[in-house]
mmCIF file of C-alpha atoms in Angstrom:
data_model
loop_
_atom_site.group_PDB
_atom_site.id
_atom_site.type_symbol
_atom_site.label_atom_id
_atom_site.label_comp_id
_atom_site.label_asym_id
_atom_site.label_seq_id
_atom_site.Cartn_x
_atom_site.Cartn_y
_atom_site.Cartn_z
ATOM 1 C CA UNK A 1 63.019 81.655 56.613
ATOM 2 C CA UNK A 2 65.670 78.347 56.516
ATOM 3 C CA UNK A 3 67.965 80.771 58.932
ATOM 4 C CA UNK A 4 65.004 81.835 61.264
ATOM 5 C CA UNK A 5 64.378 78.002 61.777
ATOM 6 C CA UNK A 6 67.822 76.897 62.057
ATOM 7 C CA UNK A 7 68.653 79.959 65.001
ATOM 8 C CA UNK A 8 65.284 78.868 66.534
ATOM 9 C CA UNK A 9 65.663 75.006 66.273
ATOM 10 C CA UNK A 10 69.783 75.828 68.086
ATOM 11 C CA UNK A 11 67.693 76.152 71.284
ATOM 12 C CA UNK A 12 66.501 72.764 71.613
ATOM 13 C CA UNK A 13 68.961 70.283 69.393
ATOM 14 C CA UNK A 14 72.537 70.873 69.098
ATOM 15 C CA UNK A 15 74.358 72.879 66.112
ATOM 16 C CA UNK A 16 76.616 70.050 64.859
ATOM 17 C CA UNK A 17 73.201 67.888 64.916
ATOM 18 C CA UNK A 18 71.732 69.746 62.555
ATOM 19 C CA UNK A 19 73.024 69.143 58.995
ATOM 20 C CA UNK A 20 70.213 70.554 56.498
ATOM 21 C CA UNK A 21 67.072 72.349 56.675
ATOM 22 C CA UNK A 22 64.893 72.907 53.067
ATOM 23 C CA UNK A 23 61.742 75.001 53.387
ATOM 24 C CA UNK A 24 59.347 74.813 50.161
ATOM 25 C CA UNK A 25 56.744 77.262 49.694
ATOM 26 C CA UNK A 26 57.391 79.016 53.122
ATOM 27 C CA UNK A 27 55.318 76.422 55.065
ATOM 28 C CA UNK A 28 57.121 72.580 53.852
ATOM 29 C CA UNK A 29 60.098 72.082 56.302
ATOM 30 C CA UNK A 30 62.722 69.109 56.114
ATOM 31 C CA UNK A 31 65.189 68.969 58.642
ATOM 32 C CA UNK A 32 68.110 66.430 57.869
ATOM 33 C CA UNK A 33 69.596 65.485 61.528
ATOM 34 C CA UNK A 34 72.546 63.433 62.609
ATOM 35 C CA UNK A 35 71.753 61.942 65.959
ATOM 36 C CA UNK A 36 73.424 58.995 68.175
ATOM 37 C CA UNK A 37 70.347 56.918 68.604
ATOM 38 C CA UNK A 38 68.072 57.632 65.889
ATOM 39 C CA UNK A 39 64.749 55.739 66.697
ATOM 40 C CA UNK A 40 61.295 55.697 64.981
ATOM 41 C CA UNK A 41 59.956 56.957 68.187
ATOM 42 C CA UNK A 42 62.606 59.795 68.993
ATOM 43 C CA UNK A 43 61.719 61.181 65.403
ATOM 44 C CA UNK A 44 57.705 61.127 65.982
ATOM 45 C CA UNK A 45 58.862 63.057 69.346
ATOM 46 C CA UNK A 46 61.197 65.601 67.862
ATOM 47 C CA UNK A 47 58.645 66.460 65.046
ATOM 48 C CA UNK A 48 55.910 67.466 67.246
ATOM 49 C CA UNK A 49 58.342 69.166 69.542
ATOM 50 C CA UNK A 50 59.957 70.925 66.573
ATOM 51 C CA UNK A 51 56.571 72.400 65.001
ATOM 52 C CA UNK A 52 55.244 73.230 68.382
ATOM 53 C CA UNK A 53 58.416 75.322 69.127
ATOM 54 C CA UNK A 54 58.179 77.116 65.859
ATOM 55 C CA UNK A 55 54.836 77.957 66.950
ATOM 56 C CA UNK A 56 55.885 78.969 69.979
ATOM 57 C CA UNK A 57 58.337 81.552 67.990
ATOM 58 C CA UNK A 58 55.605 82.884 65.580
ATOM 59 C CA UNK A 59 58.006 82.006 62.624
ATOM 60 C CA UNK A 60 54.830 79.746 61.609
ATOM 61 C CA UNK A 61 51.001 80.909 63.426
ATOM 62 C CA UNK A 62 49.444 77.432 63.643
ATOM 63 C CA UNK A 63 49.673 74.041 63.013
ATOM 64 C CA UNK A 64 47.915 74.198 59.400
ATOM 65 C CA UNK A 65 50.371 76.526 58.328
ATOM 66 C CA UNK A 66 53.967 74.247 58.725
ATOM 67 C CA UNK A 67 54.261 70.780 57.738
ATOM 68 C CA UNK A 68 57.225 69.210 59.538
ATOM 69 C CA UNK A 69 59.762 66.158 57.861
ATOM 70 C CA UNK A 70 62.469 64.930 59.978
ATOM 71 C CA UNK A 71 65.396 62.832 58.019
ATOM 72 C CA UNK A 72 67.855 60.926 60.601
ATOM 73 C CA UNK A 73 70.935 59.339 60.089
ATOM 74 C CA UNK A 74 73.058 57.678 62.926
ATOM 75 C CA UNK A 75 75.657 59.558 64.455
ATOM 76 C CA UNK A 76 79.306 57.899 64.676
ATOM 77 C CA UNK A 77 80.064 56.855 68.308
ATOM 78 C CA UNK A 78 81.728 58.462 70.660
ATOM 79 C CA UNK A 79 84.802 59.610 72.661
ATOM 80 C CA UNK A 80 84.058 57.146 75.736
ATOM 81 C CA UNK A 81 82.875 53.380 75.944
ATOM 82 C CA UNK A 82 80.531 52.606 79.132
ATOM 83 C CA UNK A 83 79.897 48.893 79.280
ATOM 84 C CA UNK A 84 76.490 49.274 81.234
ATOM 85 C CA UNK A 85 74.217 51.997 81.739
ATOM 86 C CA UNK A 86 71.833 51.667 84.731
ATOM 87 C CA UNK A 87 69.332 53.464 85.449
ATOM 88 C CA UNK A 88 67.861 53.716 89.295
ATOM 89 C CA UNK A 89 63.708 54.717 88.774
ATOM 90 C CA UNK A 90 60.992 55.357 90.837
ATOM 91 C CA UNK A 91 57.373 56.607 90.320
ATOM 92 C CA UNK A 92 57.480 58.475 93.427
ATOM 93 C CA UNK A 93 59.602 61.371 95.023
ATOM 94 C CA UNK A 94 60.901 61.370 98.071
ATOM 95 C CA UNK A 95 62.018 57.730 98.767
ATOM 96 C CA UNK A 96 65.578 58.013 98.988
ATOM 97 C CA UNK A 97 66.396 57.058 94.890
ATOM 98 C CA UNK A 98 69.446 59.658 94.896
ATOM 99 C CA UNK A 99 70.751 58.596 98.421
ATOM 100 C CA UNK A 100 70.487 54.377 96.897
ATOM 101 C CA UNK A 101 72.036 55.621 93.298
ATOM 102 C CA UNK A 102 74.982 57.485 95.465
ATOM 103 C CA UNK A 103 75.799 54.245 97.709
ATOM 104 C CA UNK A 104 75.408 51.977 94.710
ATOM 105 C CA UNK A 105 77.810 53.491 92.846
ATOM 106 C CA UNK A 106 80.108 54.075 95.755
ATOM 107 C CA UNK A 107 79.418 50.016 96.444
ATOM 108 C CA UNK A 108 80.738 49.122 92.466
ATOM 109 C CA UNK A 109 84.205 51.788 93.205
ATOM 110 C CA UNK A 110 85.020 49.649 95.632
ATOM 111 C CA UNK A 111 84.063 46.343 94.197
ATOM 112 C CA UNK A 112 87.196 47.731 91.755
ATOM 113 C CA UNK A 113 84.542 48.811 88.775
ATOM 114 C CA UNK A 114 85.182 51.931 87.012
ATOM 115 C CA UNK A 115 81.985 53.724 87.848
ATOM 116 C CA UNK A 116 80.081 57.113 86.397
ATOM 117 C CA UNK A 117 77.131 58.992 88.449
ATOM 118 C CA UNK A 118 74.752 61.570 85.993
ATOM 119 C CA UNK A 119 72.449 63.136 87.874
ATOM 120 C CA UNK A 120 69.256 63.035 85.540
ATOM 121 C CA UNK A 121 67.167 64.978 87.482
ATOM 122 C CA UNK A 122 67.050 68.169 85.531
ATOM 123 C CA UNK A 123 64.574 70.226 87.566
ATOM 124 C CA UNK A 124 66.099 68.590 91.724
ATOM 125 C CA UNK A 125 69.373 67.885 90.851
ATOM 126 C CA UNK A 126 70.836 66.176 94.376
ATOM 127 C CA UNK A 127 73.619 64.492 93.896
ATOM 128 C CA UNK A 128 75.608 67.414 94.319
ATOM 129 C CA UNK A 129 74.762 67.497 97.730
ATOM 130 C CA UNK A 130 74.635 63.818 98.201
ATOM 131 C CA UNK A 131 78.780 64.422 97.339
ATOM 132 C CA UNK A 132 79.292 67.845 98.937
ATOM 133 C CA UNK A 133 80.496 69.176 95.680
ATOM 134 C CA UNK A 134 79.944 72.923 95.860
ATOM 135 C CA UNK A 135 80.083 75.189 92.936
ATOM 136 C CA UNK A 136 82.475 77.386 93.787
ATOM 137 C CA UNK A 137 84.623 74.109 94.073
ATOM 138 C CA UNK A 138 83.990 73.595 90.329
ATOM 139 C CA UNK A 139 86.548 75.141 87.889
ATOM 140 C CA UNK A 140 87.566 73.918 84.342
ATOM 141 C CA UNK A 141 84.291 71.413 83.934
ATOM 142 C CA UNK A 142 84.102 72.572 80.192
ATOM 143 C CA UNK A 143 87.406 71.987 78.144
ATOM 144 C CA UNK A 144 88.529 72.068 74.929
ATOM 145 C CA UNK A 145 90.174 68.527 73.650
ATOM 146 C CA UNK A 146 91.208 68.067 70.412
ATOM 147 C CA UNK A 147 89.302 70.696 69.000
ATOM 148 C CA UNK A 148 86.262 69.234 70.528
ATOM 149 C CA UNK A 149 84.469 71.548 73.602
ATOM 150 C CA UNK A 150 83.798 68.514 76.133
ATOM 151 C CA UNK A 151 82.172 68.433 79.770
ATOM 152 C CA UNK A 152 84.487 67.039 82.407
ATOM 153 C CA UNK A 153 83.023 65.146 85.082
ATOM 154 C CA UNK A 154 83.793 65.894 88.801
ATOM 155 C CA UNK A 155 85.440 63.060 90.735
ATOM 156 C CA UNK A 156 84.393 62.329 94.184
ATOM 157 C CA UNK A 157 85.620 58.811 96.156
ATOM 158 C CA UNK A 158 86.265 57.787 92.845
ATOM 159 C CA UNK A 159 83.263 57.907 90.747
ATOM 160 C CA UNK A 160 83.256 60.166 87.879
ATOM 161 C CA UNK A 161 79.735 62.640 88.781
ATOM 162 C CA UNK A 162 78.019 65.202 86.627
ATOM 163 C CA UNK A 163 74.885 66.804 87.016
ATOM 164 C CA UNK A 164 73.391 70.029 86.130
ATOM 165 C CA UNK A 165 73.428 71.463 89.621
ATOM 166 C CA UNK A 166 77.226 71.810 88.964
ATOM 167 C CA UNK A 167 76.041 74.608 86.284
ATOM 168 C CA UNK A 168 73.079 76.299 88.654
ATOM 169 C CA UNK A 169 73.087 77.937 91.918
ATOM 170 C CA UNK A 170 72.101 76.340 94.776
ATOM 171 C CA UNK A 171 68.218 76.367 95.316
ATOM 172 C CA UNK A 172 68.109 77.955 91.500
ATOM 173 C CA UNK A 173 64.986 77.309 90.286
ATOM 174 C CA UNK A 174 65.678 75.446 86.481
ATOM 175 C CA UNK A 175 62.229 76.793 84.615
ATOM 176 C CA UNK A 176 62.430 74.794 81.041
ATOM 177 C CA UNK A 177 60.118 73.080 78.572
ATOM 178 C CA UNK A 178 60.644 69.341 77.826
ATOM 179 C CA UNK A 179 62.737 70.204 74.664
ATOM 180 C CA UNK A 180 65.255 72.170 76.662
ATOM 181 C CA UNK A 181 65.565 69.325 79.048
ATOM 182 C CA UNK A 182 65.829 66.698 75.982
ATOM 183 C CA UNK A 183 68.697 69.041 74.499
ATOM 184 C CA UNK A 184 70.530 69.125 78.240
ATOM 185 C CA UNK A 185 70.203 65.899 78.854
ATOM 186 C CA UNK A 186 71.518 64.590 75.902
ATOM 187 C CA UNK A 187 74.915 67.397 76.385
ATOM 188 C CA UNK A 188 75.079 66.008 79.639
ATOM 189 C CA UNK A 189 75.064 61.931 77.814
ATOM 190 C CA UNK A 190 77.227 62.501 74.697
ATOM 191 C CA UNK A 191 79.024 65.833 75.414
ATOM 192 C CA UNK A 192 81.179 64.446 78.656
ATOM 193 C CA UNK A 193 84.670 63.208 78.668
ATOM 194 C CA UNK A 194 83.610 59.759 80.341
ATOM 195 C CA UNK A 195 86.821 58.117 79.810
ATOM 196 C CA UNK A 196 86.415 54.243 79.803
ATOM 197 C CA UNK A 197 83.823 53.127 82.473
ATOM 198 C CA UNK A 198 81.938 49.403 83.664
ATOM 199 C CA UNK A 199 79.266 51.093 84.636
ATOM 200 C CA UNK A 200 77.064 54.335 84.481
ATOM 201 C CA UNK A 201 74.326 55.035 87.383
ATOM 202 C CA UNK A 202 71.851 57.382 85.683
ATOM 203 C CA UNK A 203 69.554 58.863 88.821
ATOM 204 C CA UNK A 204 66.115 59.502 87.403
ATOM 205 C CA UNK A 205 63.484 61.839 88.511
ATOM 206 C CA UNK A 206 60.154 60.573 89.788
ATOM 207 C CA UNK A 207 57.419 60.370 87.126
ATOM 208 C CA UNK A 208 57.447 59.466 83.485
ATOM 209 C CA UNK A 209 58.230 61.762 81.819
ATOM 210 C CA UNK A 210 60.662 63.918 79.210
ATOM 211 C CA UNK A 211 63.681 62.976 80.874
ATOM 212 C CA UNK A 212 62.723 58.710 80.664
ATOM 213 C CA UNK A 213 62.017 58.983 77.196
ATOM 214 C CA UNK A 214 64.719 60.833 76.357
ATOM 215 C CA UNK A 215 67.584 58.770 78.270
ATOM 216 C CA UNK A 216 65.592 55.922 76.273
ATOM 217 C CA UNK A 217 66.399 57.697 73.223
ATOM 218 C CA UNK A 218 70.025 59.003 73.529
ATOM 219 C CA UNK A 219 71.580 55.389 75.278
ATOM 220 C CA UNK A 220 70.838 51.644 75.178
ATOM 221 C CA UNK A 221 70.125 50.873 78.731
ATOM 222 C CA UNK A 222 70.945 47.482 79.813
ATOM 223 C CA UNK A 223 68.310 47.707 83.159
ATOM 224 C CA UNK A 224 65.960 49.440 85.397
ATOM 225 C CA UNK A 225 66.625 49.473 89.291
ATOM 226 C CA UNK A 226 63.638 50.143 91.305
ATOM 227 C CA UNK A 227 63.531 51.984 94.165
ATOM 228 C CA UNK A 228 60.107 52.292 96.517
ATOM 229 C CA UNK A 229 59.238 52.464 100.239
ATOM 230 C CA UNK A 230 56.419 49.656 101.451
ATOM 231 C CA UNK A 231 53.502 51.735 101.151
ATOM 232 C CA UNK A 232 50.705 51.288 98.744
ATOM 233 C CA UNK A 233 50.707 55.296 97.293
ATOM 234 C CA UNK A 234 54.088 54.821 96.745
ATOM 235 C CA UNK A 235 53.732 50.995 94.597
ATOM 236 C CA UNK A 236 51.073 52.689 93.093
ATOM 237 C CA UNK A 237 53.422 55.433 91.117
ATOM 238 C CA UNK A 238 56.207 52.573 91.399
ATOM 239 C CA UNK A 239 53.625 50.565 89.056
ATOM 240 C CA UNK A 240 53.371 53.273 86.477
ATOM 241 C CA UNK A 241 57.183 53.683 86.014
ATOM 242 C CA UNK A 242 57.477 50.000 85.636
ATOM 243 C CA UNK A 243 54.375 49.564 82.821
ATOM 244 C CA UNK A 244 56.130 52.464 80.705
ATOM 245 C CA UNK A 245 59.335 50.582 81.072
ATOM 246 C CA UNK A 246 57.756 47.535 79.867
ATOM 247 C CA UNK A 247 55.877 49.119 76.586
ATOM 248 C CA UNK A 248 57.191 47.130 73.632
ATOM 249 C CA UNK A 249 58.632 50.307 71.406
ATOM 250 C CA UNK A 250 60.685 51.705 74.783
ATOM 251 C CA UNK A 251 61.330 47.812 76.261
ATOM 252 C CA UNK A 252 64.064 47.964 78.933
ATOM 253 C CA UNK A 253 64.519 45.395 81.395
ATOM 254 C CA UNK A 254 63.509 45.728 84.925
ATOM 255 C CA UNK A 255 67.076 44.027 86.825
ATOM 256 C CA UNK A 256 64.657 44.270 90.132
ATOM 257 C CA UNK A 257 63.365 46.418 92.592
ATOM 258 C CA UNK A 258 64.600 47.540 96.506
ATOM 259 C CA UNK A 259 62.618 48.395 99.265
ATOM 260 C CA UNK A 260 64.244 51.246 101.078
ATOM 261 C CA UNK A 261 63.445 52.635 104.712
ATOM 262 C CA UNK A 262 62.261 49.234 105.444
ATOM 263 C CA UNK A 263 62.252 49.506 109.088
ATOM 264 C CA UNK A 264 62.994 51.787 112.156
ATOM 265 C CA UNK A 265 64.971 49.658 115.028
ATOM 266 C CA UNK A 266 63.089 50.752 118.304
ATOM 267 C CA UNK A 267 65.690 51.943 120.888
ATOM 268 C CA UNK A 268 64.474 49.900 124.067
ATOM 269 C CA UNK A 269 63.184 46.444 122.494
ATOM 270 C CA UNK A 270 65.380 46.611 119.189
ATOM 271 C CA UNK A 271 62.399 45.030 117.821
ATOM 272 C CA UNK A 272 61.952 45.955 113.862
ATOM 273 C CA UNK A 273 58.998 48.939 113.298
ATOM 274 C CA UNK A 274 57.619 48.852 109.900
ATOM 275 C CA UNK A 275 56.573 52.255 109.665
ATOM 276 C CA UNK A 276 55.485 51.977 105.974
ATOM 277 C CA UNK A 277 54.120 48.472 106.130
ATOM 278 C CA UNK A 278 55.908 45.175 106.077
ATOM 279 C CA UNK A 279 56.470 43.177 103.246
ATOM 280 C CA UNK A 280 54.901 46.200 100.473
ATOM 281 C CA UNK A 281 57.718 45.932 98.129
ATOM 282 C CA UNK A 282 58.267 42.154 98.271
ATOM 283 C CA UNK A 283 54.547 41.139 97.650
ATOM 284 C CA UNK A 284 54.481 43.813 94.888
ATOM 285 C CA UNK A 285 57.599 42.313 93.502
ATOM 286 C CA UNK A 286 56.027 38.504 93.275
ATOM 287 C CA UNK A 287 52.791 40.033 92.216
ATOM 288 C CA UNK A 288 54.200 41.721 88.876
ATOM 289 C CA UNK A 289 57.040 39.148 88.647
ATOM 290 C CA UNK A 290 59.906 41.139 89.124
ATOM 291 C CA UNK A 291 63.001 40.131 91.414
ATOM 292 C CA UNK A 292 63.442 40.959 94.397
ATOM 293 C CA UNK A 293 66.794 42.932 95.616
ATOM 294 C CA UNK A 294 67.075 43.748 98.860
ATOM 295 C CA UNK A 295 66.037 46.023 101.290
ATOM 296 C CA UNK A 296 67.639 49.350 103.390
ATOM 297 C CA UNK A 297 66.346 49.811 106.771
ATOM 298 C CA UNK A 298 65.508 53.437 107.905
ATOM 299 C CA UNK A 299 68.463 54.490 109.825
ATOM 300 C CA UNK A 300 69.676 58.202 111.184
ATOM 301 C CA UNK A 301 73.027 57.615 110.427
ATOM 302 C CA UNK A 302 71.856 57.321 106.756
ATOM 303 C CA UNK A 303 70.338 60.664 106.526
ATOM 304 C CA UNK A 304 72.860 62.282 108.464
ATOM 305 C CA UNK A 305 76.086 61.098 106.048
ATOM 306 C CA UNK A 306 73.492 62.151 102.820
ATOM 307 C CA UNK A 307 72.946 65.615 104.311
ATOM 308 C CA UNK A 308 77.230 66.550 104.958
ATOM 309 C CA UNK A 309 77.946 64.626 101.549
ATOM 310 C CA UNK A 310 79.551 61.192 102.853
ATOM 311 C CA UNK A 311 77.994 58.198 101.506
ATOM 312 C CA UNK A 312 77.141 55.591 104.114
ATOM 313 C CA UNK A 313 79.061 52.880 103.011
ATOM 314 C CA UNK A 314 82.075 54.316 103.680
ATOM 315 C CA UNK A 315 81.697 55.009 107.162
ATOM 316 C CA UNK A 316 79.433 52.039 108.422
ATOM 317 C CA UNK A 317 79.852 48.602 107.974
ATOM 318 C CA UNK A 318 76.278 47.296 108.300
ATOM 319 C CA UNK A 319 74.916 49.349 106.007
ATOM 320 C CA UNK A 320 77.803 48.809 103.389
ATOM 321 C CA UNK A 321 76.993 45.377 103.529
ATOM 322 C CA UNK A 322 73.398 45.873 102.588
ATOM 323 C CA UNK A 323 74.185 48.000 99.925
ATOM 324 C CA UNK A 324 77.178 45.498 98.704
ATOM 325 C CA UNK A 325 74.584 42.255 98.768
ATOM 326 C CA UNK A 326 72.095 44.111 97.066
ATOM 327 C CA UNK A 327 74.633 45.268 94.238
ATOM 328 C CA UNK A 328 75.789 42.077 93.829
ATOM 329 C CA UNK A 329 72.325 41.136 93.363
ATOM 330 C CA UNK A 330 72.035 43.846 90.337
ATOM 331 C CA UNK A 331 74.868 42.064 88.531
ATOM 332 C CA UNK A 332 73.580 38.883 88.878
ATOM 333 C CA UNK A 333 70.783 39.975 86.931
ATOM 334 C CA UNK A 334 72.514 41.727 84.201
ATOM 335 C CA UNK A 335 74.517 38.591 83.740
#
């Protein structure tokens, strides 16, 4: 029974993790576990998520049939040292997080801070694309150092990226359940040769979901960025992702939020068009008492450097400006 459990339980925690397992009559299960950020509320989560995926198995039939202990201890830190992990957020898809987390961390490179990109959007990774790293570019990522297996990042203008589209076809579909994306994401965190870095952009998915809680779990955050567009569906989800952030037992700050496609520039008046409403993200911000960062007009020369893999503030100066003020805003708030 203990090595049915411990084969099972390899799938969704990692080996060197685990350091005991007792079973008493066939049904009592204690699992001893060594992990970096061991929490009140990541133990709640990984018991349910352990008994369910027994379950799941059939080494146990139901519920009333396993009773599930979990025993933490704190792991010893680490191979790397990241002064501040960031994390850019939004409740909604499809407002142009990855293409702000790209130019932000571009903006910090060449402020002359030592910068790190994950990509924690397990099931739409895109900051491969956002860099034009191609798979078939990608050789040696997983290395052997000191007797340790370790993931190596993949540089690009400087920033140290990693996502898990560098280990999936393009277009792959990634099917998992949440613990499978808990276990990834925490490889991804505390299995990568980082090096020595000022800062780590963490690209979230929309929602709030696995993935938040379990960056919450595996690294102490020191803010939230925002990211929405001006309309009210949009604030709406934005809202959500903020309250969860703000729950006492998962409290992170919120360093402030950005409104992106702000405005279109009409071609014969050069008049500003607010296409998704004017001052949305600013009235939402004073509302809810958040600050206030900045905001990235809708531009085609934005989506055209995002879909060949350039980011924009290398190529035009407006727009690195924007993206410069409003990062200079971020550390102003972290200070």
């Amino acid at each position: 029974m203990k090595e049915k459990i411990e084969k099972a339980l390899k799938n969704i925690i990692e080996a060197d993790s685990i350091k005991k397992i007792d079973v008493i009559n066939n049904n009592m299960v204690t699992i001893y576990l060594s992990l970096y950020h061991p929490t009140m509320h990541l133990k709640k989560k990984l018991t349910i998520d352990i008994k369910n995926y027994l379950i799941e198995k059939k080494i146990f039939s139901n519920e009333e049939n396993i009773s599930i202990k979990i025993e933490m201890e704190a792991k010893k830190n680490k191979k790397y040292e990241i002064k501040n992990i960031i994390a850019i957020a939004s409740g909604k898809g499809g407002v142009g997080k990855s293409t702000i987390a790209t130019n932000i961390a571009v903006s910090l490179v060449k402020m002359g801070f030592k910068v790190g990109l994950l990509d924690a959007d397990i099931y739409g990774p895109s900051i491969p694309l956002m860099f034009n790293i191609e798979n078939d570019s990608i050789e040696n990522i997983v290395v052997q150092k000191n007797g340790v297996i370790l993931i190596t990042p993949i540089i690009s203008y400087e920033v140290k990226i990693l996502s898990i589209g560098f280990f999936s076809k393009y277009g792959q579909a990634i099917v998992w359940r949440g613990p499978m994306v808990t276990k990834a994401l925490r490889q991804l965190i505390h299995e990568t040769d980082w090096g020595e870095l000022d800062f780590l952009i963490v690209d979230l998915p929309p929602g709030t979901g696995d993935i938040h809680l379990s960056l919450l779990q595996e690294t102490t955050l020191k803010g939230i960025v925002i990211v929405s567009t001006s309309q009210k569906i949009a604030l709406s989800d934005v809202n959500r992702t903020i309250e969860m952030f703000r729950i006492k037992s998962i409290y992170v700050p919120i360093l402030g939020i950005i409104e992106n496609m702000s405005y279109l520039i009409m071609k014969n008046s050069k008049e500003k068009s607010y296409f998704f409403g004017k001052n949305g993200v600013k009235n939402f911000a004073n509302e809810i008492n958040i600050p206030y960062l900045g905001e990235i007009p809708m531009l085609q020369t934005i989506r055209e450097h995002s879909d060949i893999g350039i980011p924009v503030v290398l190529e035009n100066k407006h727009i690195r400006n924007i993206f410069i003020e409003i990062t200079k805003n971020i550390i102003k708030k972290l200070l």
